[in-house]
PDB file of C-alpha atoms in Angstrom:
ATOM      1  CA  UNK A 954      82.042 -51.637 -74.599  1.00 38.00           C
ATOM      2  CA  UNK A 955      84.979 -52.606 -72.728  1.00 44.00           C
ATOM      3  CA  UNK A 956      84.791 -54.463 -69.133  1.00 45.00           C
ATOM      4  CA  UNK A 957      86.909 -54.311 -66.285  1.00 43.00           C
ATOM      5  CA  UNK A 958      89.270 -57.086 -68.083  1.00 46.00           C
ATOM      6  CA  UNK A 959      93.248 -55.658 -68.788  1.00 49.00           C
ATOM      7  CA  UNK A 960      92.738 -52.716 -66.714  1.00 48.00           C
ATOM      8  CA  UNK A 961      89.866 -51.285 -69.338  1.00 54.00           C
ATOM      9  CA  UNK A 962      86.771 -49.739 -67.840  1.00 60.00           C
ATOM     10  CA  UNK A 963      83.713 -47.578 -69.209  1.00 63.00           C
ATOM     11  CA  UNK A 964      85.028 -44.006 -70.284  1.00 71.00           C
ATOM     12  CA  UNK A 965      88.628 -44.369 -69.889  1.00 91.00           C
ATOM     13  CA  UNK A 966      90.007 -43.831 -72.897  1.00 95.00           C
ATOM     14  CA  UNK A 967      92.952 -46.553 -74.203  1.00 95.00           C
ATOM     15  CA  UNK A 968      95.287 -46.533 -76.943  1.00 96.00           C
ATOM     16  CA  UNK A 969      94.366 -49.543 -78.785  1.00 96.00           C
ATOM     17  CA  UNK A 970      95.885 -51.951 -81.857  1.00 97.00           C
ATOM     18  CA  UNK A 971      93.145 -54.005 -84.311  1.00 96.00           C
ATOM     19  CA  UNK A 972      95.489 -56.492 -85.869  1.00 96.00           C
ATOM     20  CA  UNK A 973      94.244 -59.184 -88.746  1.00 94.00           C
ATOM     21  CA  UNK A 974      95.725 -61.199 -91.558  1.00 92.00           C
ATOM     22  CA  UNK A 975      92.608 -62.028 -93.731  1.00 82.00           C
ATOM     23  CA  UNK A 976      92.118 -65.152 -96.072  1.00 80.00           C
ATOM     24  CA  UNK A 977      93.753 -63.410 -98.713  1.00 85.00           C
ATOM     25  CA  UNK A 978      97.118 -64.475 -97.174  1.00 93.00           C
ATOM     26  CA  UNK A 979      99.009 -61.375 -98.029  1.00 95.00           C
ATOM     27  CA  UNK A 980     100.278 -60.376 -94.800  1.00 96.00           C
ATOM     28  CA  UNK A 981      99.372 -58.569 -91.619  1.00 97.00           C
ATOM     29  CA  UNK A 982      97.486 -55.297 -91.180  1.00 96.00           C
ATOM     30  CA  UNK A 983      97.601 -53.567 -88.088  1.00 97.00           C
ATOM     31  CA  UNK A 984      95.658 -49.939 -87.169  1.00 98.00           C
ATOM     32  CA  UNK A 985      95.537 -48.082 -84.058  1.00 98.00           C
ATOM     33  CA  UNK A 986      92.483 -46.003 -82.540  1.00 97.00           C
ATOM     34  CA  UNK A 987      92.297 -44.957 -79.263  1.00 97.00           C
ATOM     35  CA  UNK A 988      88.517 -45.300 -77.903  1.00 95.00           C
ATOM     36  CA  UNK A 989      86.647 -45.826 -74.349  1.00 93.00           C
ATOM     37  CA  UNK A 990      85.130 -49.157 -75.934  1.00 89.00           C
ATOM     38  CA  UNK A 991      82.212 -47.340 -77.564  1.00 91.00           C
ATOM     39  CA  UNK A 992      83.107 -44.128 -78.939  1.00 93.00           C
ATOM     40  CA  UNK A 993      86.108 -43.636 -81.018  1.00 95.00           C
ATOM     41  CA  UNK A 994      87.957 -40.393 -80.007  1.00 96.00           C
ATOM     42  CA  UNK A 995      90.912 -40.329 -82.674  1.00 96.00           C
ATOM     43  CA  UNK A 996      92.187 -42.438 -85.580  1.00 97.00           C
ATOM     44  CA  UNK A 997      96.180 -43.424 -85.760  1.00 97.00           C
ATOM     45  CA  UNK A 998      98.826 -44.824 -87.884  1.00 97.00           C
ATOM     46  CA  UNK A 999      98.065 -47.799 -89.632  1.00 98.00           C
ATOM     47  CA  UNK A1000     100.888 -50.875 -91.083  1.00 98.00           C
ATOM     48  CA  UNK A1001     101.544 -53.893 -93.049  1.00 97.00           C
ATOM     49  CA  UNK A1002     103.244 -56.663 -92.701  1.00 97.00           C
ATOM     50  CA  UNK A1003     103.203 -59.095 -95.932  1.00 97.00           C
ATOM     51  CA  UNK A1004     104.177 -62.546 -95.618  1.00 97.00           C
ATOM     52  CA  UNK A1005     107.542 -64.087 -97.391  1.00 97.00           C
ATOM     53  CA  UNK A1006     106.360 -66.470 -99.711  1.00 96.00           C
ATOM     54  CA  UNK A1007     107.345 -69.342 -97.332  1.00 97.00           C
ATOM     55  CA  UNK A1008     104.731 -68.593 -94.980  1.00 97.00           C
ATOM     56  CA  UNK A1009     102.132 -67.720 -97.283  1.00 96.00           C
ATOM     57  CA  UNK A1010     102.812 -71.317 -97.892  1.00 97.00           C
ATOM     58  CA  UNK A1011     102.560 -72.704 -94.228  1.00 97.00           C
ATOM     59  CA  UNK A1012      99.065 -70.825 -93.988  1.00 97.00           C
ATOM     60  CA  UNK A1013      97.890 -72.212 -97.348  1.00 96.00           C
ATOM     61  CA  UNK A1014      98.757 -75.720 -96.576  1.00 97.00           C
ATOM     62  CA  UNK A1015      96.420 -75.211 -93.105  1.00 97.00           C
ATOM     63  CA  UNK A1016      93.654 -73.800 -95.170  1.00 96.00           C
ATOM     64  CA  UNK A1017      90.257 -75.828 -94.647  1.00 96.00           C
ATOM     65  CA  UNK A1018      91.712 -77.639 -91.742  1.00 97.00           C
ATOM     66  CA  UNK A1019      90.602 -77.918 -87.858  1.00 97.00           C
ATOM     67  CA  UNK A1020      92.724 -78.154 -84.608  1.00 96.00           C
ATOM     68  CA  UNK A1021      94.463 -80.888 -84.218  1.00 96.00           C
ATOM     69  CA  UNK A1022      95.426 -81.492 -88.057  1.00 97.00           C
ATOM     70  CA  UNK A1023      98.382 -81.752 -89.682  1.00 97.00           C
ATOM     71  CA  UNK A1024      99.740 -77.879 -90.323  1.00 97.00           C
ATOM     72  CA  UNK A1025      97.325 -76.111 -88.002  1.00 98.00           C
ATOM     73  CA  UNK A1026     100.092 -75.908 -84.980  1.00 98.00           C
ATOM     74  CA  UNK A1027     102.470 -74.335 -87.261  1.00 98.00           C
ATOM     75  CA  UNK A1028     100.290 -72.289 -88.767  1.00 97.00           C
ATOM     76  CA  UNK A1029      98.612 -70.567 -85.776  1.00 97.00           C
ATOM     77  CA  UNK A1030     102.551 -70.045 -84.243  1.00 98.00           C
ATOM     78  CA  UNK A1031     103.240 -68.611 -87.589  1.00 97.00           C
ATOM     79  CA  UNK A1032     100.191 -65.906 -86.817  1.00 97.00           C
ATOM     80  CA  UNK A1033     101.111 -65.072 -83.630  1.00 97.00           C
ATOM     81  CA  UNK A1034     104.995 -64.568 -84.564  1.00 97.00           C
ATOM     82  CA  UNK A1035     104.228 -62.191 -87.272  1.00 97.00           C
ATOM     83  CA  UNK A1036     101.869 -60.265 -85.817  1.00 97.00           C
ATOM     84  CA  UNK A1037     104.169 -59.731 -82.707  1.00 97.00           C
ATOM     85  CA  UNK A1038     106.346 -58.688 -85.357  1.00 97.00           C
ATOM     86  CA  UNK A1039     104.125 -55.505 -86.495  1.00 98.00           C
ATOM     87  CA  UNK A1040     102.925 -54.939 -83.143  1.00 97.00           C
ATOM     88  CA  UNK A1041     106.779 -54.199 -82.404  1.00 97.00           C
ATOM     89  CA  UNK A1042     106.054 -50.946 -84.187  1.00 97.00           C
ATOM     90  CA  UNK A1043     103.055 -49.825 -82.436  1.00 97.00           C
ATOM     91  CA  UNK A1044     104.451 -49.730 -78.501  1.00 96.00           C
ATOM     92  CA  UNK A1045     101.898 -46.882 -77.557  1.00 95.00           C
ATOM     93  CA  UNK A1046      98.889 -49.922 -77.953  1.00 96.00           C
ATOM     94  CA  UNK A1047      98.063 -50.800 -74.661  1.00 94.00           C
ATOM     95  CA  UNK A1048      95.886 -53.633 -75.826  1.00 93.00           C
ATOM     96  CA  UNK A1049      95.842 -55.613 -79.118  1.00 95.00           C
ATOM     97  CA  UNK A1050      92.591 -56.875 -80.462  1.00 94.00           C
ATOM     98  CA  UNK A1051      93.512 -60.250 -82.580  1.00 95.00           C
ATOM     99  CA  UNK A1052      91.295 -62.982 -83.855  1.00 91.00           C
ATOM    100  CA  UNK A1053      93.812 -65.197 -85.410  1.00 92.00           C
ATOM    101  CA  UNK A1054      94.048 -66.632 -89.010  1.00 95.00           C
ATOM    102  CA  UNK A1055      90.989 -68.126 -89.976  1.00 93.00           C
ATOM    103  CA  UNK A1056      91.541 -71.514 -91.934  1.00 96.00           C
ATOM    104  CA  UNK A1057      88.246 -72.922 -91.903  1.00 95.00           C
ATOM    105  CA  UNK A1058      84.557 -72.320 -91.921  1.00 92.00           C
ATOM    106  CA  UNK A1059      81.644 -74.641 -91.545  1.00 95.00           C
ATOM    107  CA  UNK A1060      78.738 -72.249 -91.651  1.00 95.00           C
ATOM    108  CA  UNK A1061      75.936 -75.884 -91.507  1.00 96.00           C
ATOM    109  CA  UNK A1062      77.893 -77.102 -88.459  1.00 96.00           C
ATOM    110  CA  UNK A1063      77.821 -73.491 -86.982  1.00 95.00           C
ATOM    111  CA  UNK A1064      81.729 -73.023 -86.583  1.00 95.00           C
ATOM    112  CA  UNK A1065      84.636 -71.500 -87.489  1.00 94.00           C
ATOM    113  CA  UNK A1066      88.381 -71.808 -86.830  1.00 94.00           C
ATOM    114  CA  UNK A1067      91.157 -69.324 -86.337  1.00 94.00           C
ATOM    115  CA  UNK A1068      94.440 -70.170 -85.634  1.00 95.00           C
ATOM    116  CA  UNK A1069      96.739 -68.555 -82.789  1.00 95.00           C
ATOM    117  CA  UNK A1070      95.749 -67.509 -79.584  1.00 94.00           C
ATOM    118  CA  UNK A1071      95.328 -64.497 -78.306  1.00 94.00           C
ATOM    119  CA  UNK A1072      97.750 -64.349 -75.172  1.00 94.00           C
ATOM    120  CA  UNK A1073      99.933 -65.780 -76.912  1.00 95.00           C
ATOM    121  CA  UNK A1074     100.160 -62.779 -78.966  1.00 96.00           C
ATOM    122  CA  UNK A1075     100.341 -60.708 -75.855  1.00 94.00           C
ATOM    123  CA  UNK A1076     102.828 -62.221 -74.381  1.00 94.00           C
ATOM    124  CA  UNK A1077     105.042 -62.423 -77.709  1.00 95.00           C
ATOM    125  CA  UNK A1078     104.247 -58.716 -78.335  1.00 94.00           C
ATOM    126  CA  UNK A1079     105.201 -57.651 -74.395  1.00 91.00           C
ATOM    127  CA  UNK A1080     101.383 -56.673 -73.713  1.00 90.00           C
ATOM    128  CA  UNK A1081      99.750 -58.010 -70.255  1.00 82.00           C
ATOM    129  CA  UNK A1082      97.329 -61.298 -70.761  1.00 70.00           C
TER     130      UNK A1082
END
């Protein structure tokens, strides 16, 4: 359920924008619902973004690696840039729901890392933080 956070509270219904690039390194996918945070009221467009081969490369050369190593910076800037890019399609999203690209798990150690951050995102795509 939503919170009070953006301007989103229980049974107000918002458009809404689910954005991901998965470890297939393909591109972005982006799909919009609009929903009060627990029921989903209608289903809407859907895109793809696929990545040129040059930053398929930047991604792959961050793959397995944690923040602060070499190609992680670029890589998470590279995330955020091209999904601002897809989100440019989609101005009736009032919010964007982003997890960045994930490079690296370590399911012993208990963590994971994704790449980009999310108000960054927001701010590149013209969406409130």
């Amino acid at each position: 359920m939503f919170g009070t956070a953006g301007g989103l509270s229980r049974g107000r219904m918002v458009t809404a924008l689910g954005m991901m690039s998965g470890t297939s390194l393909d591109g972005v996918d982006a799909a919009v619902l609009t929903t009060d945070g627990e029921e989903i009221a209608e289903f809407g467009r859907s895109g793809f973004r696929p990545y040129a081969a040059a930053e398929a490369d930047v991604l792959h050369a961050a793959l397995g690696r944690w923040p602060g190593e070499p190609g992680v910076a670029a890589a998470a800037a590279l995330s955020v840039a091209s999904h601002a890019a897809l989100a440019a399609d989609f101005p009736e999203a009032a919010v964007i729901g982003y997890h960045g690209q994930t490079l690296a798990h370590d399911p012993a150690g208990g963590r994971t890392h994704q790449a980009g951050q999310g108000w960054r995102l927001a701010r590149a795509a013209g969406r409130s933080t």
